[in-house]
Coordinates of C-alpha atoms and ligand atoms in Angstrom, one line a residue:
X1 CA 7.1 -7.0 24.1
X2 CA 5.9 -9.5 22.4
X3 CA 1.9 -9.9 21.3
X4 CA -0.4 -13.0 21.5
X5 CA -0.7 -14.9 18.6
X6 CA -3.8 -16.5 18.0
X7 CA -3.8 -19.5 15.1
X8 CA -6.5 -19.4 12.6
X9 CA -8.6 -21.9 11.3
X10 CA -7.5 -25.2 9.8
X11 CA -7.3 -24.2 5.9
X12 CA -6.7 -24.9 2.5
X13 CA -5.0 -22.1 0.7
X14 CA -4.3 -22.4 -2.9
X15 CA -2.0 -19.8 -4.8
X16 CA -2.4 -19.7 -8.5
X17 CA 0.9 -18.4 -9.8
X18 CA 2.7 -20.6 -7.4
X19 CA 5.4 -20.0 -9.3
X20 CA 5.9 -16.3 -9.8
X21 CA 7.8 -13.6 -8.5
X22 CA 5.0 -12.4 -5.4
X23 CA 4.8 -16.0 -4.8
X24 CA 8.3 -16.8 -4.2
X25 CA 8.9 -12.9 -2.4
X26 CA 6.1 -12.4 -0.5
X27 CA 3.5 -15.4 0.1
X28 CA 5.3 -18.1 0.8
X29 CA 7.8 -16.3 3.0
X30 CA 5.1 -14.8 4.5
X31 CA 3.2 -18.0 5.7
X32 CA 6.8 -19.6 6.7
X33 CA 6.4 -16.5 9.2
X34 CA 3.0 -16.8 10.5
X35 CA 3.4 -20.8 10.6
X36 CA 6.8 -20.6 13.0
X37 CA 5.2 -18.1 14.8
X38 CA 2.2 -20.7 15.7
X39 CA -0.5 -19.0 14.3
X40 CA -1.2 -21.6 11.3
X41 CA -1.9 -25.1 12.4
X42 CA -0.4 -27.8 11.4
X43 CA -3.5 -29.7 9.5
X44 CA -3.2 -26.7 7.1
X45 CA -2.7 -27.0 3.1
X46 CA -0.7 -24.7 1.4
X47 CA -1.2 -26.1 -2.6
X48 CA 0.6 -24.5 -5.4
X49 CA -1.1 -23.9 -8.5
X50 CA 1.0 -23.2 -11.8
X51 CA 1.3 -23.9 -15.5
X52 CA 4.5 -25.6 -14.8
X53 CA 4.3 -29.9 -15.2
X54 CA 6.4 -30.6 -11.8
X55 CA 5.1 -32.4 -8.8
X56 CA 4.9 -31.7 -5.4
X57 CA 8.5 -32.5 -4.6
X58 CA 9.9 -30.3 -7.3
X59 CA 7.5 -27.6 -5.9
X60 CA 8.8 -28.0 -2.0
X61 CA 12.5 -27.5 -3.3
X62 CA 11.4 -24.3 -5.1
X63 CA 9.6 -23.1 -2.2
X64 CA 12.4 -24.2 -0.2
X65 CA 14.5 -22.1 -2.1
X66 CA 12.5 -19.1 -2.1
X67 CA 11.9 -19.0 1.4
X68 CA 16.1 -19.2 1.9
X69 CA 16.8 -16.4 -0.8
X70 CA 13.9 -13.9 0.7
X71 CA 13.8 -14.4 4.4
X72 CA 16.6 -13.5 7.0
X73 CA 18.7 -16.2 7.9
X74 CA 17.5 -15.6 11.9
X75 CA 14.0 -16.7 10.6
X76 CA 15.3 -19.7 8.9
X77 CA 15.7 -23.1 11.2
X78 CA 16.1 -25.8 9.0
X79 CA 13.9 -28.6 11.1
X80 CA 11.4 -25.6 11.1
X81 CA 11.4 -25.5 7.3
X82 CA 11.2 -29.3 6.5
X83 CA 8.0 -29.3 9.0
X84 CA 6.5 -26.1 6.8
X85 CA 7.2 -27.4 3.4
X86 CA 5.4 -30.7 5.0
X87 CA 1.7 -29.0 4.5
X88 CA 3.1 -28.0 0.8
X89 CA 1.6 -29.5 -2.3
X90 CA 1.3 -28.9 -5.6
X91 CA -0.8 -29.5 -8.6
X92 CA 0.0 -28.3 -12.2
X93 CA -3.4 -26.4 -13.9
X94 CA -4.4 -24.8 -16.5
X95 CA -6.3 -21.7 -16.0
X96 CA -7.7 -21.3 -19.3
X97 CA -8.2 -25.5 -19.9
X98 CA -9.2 -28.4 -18.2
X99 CA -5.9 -29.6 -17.2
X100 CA -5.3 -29.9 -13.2
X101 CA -8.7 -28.5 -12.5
X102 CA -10.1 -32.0 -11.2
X103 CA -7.1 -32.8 -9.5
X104 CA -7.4 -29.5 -7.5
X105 CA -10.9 -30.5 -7.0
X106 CA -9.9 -33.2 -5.2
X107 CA -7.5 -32.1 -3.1
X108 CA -9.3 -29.8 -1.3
X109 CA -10.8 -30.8 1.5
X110 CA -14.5 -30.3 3.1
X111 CA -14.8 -28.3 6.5
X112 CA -11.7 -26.5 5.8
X113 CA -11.5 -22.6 5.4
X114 CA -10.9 -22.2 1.6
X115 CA -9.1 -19.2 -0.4
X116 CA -7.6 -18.9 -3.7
X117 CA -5.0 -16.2 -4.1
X118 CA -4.9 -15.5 -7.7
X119 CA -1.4 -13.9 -7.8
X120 CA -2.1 -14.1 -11.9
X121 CA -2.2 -11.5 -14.4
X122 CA -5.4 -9.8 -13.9
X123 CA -6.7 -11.3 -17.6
X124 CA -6.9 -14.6 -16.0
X125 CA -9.1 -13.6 -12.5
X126 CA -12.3 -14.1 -14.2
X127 CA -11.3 -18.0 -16.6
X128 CA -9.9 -18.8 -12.8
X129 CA -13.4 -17.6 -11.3
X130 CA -15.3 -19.2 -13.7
X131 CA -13.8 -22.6 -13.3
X132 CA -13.5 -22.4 -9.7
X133 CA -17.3 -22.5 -9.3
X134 CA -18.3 -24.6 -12.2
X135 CA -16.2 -27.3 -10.8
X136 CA -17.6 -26.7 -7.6
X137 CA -14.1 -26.7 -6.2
X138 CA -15.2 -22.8 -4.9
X139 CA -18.4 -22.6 -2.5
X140 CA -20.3 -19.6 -0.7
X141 CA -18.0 -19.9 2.2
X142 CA -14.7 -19.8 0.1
X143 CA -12.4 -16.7 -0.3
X144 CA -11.0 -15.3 -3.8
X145 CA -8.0 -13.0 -3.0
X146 CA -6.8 -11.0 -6.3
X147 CA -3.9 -8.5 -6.1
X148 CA -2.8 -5.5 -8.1
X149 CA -3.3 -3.8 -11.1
X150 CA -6.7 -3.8 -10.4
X151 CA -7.6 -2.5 -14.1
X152 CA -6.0 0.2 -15.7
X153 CA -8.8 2.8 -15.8
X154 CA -12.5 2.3 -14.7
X155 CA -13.5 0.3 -17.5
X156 CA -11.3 -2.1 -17.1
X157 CA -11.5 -2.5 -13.2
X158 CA -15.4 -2.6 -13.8
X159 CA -15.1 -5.4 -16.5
X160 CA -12.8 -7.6 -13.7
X161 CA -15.2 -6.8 -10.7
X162 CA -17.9 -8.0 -12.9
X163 CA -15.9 -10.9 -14.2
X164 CA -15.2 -11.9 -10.3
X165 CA -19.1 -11.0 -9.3
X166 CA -20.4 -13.6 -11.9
X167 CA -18.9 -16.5 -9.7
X168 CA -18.1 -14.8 -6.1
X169 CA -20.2 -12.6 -3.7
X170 CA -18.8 -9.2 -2.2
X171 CA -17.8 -10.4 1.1
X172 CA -15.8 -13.4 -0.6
X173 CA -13.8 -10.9 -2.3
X174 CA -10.4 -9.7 -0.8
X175 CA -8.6 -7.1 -3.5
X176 CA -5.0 -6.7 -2.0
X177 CA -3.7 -2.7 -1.7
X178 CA -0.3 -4.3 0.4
X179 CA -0.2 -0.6 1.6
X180 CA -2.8 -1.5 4.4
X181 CA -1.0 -4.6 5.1
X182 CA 1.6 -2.3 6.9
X183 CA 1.6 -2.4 10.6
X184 CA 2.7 2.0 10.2
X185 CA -0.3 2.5 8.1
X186 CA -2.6 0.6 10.5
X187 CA -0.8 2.9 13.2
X188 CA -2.3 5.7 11.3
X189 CA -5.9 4.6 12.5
X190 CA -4.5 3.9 15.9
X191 CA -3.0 7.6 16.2
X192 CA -6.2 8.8 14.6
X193 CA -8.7 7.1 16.4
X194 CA -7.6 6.0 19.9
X195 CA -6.1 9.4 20.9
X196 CA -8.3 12.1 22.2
X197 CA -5.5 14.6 21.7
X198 CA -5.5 15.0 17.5
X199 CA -9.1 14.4 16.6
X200 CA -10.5 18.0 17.7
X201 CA -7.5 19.6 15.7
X202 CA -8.1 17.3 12.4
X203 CA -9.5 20.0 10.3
X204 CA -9.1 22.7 8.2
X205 CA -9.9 25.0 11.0
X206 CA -6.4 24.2 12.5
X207 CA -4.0 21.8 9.9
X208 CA -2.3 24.0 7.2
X209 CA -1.6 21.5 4.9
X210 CA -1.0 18.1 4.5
X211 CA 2.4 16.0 2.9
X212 CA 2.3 12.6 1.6
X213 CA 5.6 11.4 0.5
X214 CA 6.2 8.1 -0.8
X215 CA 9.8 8.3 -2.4
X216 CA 12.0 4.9 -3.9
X217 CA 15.6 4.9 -4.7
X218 CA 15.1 1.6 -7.4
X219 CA 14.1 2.5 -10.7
X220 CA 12.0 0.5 -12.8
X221 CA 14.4 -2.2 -13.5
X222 CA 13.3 -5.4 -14.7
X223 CA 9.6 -4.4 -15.2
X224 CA 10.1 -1.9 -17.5
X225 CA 7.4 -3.1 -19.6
X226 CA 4.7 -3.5 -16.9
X227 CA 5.5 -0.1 -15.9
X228 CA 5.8 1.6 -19.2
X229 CA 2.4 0.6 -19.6
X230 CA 1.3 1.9 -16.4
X231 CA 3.6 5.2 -14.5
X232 CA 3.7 5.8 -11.0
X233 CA -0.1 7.8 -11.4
X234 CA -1.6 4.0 -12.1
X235 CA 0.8 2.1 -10.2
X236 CA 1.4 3.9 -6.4
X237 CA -1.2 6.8 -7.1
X238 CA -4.7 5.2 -7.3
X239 CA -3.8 2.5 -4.8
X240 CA -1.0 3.0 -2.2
X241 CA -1.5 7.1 -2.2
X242 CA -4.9 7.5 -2.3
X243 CA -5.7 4.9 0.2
X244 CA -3.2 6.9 3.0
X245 CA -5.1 9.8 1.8
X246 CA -8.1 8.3 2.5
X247 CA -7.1 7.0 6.0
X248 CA -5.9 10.7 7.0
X249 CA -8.6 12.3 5.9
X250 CA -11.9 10.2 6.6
X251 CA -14.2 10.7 9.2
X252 CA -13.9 8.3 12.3
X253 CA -16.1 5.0 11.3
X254 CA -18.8 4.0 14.2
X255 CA -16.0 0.9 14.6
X256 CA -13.4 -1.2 13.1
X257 CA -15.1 -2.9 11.0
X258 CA -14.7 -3.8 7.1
X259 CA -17.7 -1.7 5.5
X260 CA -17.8 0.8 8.1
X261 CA -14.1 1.8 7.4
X262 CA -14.8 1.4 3.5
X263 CA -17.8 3.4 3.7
X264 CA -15.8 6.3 4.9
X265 CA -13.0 5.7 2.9
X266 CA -14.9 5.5 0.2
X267 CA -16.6 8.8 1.1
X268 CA -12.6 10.9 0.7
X269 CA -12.9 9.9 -2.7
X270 CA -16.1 10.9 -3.7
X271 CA -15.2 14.6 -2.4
X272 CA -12.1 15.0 -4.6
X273 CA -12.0 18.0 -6.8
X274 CA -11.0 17.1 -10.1
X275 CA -7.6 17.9 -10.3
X276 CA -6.6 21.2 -12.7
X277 CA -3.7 20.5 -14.5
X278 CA -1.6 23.2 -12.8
X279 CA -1.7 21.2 -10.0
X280 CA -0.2 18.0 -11.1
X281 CA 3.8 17.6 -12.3
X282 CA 5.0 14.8 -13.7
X283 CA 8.7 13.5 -13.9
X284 CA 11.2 11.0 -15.4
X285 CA 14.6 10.3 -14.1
X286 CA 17.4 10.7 -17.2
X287 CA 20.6 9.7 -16.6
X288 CA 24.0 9.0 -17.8
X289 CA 25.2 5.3 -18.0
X290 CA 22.0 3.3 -18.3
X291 CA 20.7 4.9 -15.0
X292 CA 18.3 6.4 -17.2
X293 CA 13.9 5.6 -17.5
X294 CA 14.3 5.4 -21.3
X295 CA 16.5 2.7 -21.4
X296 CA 15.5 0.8 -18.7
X297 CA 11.4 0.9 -19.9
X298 CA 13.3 -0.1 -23.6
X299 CA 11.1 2.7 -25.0
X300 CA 12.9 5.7 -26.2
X301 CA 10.2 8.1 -26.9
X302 CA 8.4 6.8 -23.6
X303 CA 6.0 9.8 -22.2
X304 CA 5.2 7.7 -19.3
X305 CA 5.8 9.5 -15.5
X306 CA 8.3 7.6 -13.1
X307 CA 7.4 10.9 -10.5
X308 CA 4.3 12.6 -9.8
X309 CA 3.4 15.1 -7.2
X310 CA 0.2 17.0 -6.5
X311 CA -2.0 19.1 -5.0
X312 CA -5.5 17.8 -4.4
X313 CA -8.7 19.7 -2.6
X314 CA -10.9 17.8 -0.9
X315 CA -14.5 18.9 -0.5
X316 CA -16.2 18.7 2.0
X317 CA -16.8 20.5 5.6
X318 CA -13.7 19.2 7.5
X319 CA -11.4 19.6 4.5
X320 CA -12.2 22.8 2.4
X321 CA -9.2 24.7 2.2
X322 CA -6.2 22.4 3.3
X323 CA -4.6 21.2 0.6
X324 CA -2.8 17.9 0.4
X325 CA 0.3 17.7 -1.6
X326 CA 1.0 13.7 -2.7
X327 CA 4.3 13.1 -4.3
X328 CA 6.0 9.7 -5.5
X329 CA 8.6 8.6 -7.5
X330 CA 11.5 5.9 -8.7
X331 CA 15.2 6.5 -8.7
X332 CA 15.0 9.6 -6.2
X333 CA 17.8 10.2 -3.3
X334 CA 16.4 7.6 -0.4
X335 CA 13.6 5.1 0.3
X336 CA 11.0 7.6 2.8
X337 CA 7.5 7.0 3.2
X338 CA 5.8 9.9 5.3
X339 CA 2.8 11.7 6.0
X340 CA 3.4 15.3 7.6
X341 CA 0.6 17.1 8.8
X342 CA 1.6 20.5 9.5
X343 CA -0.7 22.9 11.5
X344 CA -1.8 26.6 11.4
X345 CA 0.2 29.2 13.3
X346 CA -1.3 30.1 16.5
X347 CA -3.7 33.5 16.0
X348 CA -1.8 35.5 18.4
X349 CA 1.9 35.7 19.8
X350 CA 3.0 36.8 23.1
X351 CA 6.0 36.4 22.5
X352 CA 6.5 39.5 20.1
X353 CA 8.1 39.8 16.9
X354 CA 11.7 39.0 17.0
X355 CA 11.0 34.8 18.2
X356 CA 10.5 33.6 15.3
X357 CA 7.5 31.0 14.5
X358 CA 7.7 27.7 13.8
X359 CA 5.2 25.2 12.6
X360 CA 4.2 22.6 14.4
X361 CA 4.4 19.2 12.4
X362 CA 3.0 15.9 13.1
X363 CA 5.0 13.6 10.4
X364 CA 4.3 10.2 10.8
X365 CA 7.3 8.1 9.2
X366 CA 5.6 5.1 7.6
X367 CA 9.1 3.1 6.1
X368 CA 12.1 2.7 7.6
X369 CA 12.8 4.1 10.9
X370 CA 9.3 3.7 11.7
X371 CA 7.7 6.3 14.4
X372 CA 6.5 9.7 14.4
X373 CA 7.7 12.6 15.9
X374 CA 5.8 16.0 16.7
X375 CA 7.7 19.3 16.5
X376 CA 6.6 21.5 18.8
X377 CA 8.1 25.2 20.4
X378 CA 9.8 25.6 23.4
X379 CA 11.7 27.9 25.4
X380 CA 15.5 27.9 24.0
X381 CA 17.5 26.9 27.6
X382 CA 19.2 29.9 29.1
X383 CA 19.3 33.6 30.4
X384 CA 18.8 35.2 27.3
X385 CA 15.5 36.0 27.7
X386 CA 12.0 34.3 26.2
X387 CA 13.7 33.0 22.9
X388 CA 11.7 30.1 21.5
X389 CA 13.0 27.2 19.7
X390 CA 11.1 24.4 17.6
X391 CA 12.5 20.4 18.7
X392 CA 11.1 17.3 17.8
X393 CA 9.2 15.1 20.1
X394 CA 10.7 11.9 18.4
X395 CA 9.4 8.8 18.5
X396 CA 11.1 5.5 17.0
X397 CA 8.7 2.4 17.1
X398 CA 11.9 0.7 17.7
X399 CA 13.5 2.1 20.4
X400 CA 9.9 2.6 22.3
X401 CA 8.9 -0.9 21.8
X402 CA 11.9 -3.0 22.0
X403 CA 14.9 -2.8 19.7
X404 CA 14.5 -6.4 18.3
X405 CA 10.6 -5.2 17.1
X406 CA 10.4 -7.6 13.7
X407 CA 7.5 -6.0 12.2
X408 CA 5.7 -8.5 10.1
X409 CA 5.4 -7.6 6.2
X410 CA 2.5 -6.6 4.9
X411 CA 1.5 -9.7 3.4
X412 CA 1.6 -11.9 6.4
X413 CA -1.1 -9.7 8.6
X414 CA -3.1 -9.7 5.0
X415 CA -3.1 -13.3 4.3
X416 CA -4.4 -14.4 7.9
X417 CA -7.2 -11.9 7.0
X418 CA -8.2 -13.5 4.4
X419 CA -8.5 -17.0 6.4
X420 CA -9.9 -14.5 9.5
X421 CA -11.9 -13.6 6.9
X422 CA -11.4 -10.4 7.7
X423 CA -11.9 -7.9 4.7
X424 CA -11.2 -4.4 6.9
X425 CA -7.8 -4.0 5.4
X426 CA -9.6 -4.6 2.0
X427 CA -10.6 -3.1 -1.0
X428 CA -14.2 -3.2 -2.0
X429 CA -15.3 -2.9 -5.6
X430 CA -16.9 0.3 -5.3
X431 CA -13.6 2.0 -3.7
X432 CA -11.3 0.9 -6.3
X433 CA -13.6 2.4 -8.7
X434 CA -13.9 5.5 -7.7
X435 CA -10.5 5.8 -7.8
X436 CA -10.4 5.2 -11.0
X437 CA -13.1 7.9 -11.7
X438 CA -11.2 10.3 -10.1
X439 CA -7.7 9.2 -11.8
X440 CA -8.9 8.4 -15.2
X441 CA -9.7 12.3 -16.5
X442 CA -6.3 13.4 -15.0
X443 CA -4.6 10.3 -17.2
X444 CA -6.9 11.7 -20.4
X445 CA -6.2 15.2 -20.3
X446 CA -2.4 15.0 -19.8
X447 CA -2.6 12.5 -23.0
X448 CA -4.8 14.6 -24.6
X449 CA -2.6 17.9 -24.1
X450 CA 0.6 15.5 -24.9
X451 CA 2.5 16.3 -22.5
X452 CA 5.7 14.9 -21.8
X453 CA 7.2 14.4 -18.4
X454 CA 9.9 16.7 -16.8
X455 CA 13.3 15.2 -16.4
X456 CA 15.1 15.0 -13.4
X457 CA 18.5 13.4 -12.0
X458 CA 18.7 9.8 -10.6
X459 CA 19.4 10.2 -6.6
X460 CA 17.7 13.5 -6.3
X461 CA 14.5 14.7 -5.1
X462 CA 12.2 15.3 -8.6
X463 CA 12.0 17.5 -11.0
X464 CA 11.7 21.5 -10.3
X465 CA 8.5 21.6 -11.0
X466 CA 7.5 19.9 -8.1
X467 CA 9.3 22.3 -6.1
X468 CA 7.6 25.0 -7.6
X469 CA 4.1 23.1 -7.0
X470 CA 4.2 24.0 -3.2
X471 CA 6.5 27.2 -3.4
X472 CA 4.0 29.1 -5.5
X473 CA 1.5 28.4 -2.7
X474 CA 4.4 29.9 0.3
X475 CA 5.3 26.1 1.1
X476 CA 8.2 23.7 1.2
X477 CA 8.8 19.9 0.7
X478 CA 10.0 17.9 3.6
X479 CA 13.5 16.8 2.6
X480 CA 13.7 13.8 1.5
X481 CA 17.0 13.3 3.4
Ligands
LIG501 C1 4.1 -1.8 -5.7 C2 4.5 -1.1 -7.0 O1 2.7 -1.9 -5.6 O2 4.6 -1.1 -4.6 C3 6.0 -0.9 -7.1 O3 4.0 -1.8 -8.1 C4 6.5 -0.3 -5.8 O4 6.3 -0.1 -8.2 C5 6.0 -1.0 -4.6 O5 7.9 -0.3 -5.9 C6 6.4 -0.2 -3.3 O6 6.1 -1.0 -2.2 P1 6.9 -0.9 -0.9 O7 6.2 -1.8 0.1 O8 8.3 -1.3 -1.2 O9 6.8 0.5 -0.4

């Protein structure tokens, strides 16, 4: 099965960090993807922007190379290439000079959609603001997309939305959480929202708790010293986590539409309880033969969580009372995203005491073996009597839509957003920071107590203290199998 594509509008898209890592992963890839699928047109400009002194054939060879190290050879055609790197350019600039800026001034062109994706260390948003507008390369119709870490704490993500306000309006502003780039998470408003059959059980009334499990097997790796600086509460916590939470938990917008989702979104947030420490473990994988957080961060008295799981309230009418237990963490036993939502017993059996209960779960696997499957009781097959039995009503995305489903990656469906102009799978300023207002006292008061992260094994599923998070409260973990 195979959905329409519709191309966007003729643009000019200009990446600053042209050359960087996201760039060469995700971006360019990305538009390769959308491009051979026909949904950019040809009179499009994709133009690198970098510190690097090369010109635009030097560029084309790099993105060349790129696209042939990150995509899968099936995607690649080489006359489909040549044609793609034909609407690349480049043009060397210094985002904290003059150099390059008039150049890229006049390359852009008029009547084109225009958007700068700043995939630049988040010190150099506002210089690259700032000289967009003065040299009027930027206009009230042009797009500024900036990606993660937004800030590390309120203060700072206050002083960059300021720093980006100063030169660019709201609604020009597209803050990247990839998270809501994934076609499973956008299935979570679609399983929400366009099924009678869950909505009138979405409450504390009826759902016993709720799982969020977002479990890596890599470890930290190369950017140790990004991520020493930063932990899995700052780096999957505030964004990725809390923005499934949100989508799980918030009340059904009037329509699918960027402020009325981010309004309601925006509205989980606010009704966080503070979290008590009891209710929050943190965890750092130690290991023999440089498998080990210490090493690979290259700081030996390191304090900073790879692994955190916790237990968070949620305020309000539809929530009081079901918790919802978040857990996330590098170097664990296999790569699962999931959200399980697992509902209350019925209030009465009549099926007496020796059939033995179980729960029926809702999880919603979100990466890999995308689907969702519902377990639900049944009668066991047989002449023995009414003996119940609990199986899985299993769905695979795959296997129900077509085994050779590609799913795009998150940054394809993001980036024609941005030239949709579509911010819905956005983050506005005000969301991001009251993330940060609800992160930033659980950062202080673990700092301030001193405490230092619980070790656990590389390849297994945390540290014990996470187990102990949801047994003291007569739950389990989903395996992560
Ligand atoms: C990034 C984090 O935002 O998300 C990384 O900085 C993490 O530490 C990554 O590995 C996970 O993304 P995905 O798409 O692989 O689940």
């Amino acid at each position: 099965m195979v959905a329409r594509v519709i191309p966007v509008e003729c643009f000019d898209l200009v990446i600053f960090g042209a050359t960087g890592d996201l760039a060469r992963r995700k971006i360019l890839p990305g538009l390769y993807r959308r491009w051979k699928e026909g949904q950019i047109p040809e009179g499009a400009a994709i133009i690198g922007a970098a510190r690097s002194d090369m010109d635009a054939e030097r560029f084309r060879e790099l993105a060349r190379a790129a696209l042939e190290e990150f995509l899968a050879p099936r995607d690649l055609e080489p006359a489909m290439v040549t044609r793609f790197l034909a609407m690349v350019d480049y043009v060397a600039i210094d985002a904290r000079g003059d150099g390059g800026w008039q150049a890229l001034a006049d390359r852009v062109r008029p009547g084109m959609v225009r958007a700068f994706y700043l995939s630049v260390a988040p010190a150099l948003f506002g210089d690259i603001a700032q000289r967009l507008h003065q040299r009027g390369i930027a206009n009230r119709d042009s797009r500024i997309v900036v990606e993660k870490p937004f800030g590390k704490d309120l203060a700072s993500a206050r002083a960059l939305n300021s720093a980006l306000a100063e030169h660019f309006h709201e609604d020009q502003i597209y803050r990247i959480d990839h998270y809501l780039g994934k076609e499973t998470v956008q299935n979570l408003m679609a399983v929400r929202f366009a099924n009678i059959l869950f909505e009138p059980l979405w409450n504390a009334q009826f759902i016993d708790h709720v799982q969020i499990t977002v479990a890596e097997t890599v470890g930290v790796g190369g950017r140790g010293e990004y991520y020493d600086n930063s932990g899995a509460m700052r780096d999957m916590v505030q964004n990725h986590l809390m923005q499934l939470l949100c989508l799980i938990a918030m009340e059904p917008p009037h329509h699918f539409e960027p402020d009325a989702m981010r309004d309601e979104k925006l509205k989980v947030i606010r009704a966080l309880d503070p979290l008590a420490p009891g209710d929050l473990i943190r965890g750092q994988y130690r290991g023999r033969d440089g498998d080990d957080y210490l090493l690979e961060s290259g700081n030996p008295d390191s304090r900073t969580e790879s692994f955190v799981a916790m237990k968070l309230q949620i305020s309000n009418w539809r929530w009081k009372g079901t918790p919802f237990y978040l857990r996330t963490g590098k170097r664990l036993k296999s790569r699962v995203s999931e959200i399980a939502v697992t509902f209350k017993e019925p209030p009465h059996s009549i099926f007496g005491e020796s059939n033995q209960w179980r729960e029926n779960v809702l999880v919603i696997r979100l990466q890999p073996d995308e689907g969702m499957d519902l377990r639900v009781m049944i009668k066991e097959p047989g002449p023995g009597g009414m003996r119940l039995k609990d199986v899985a009503l299993d769905m695979s995305f795959a296997e129900a839509l077509g085994n050779d489903l590609d799913i795009p990656d998150a940054y394809e469906r993001l980036i024609m957003d941005v030239i949709r102009g579509n911010q819905t799978l956005f983050m506005r300023g005000d969301e991001v920071e009251a993330a940060w207002a609800w992160v930033d006292p659980v950062i202080a008061g673990w700092e301030a107590r001193g405490d230092r992260p619980e070790a656990y094994d590389p390849g297994s599923t945390g540290p014990e203290g996470a187990l102990m998070l949801m047994h003291r409260d007569g739950r389990r973990w989903r395996e992560i199998r």
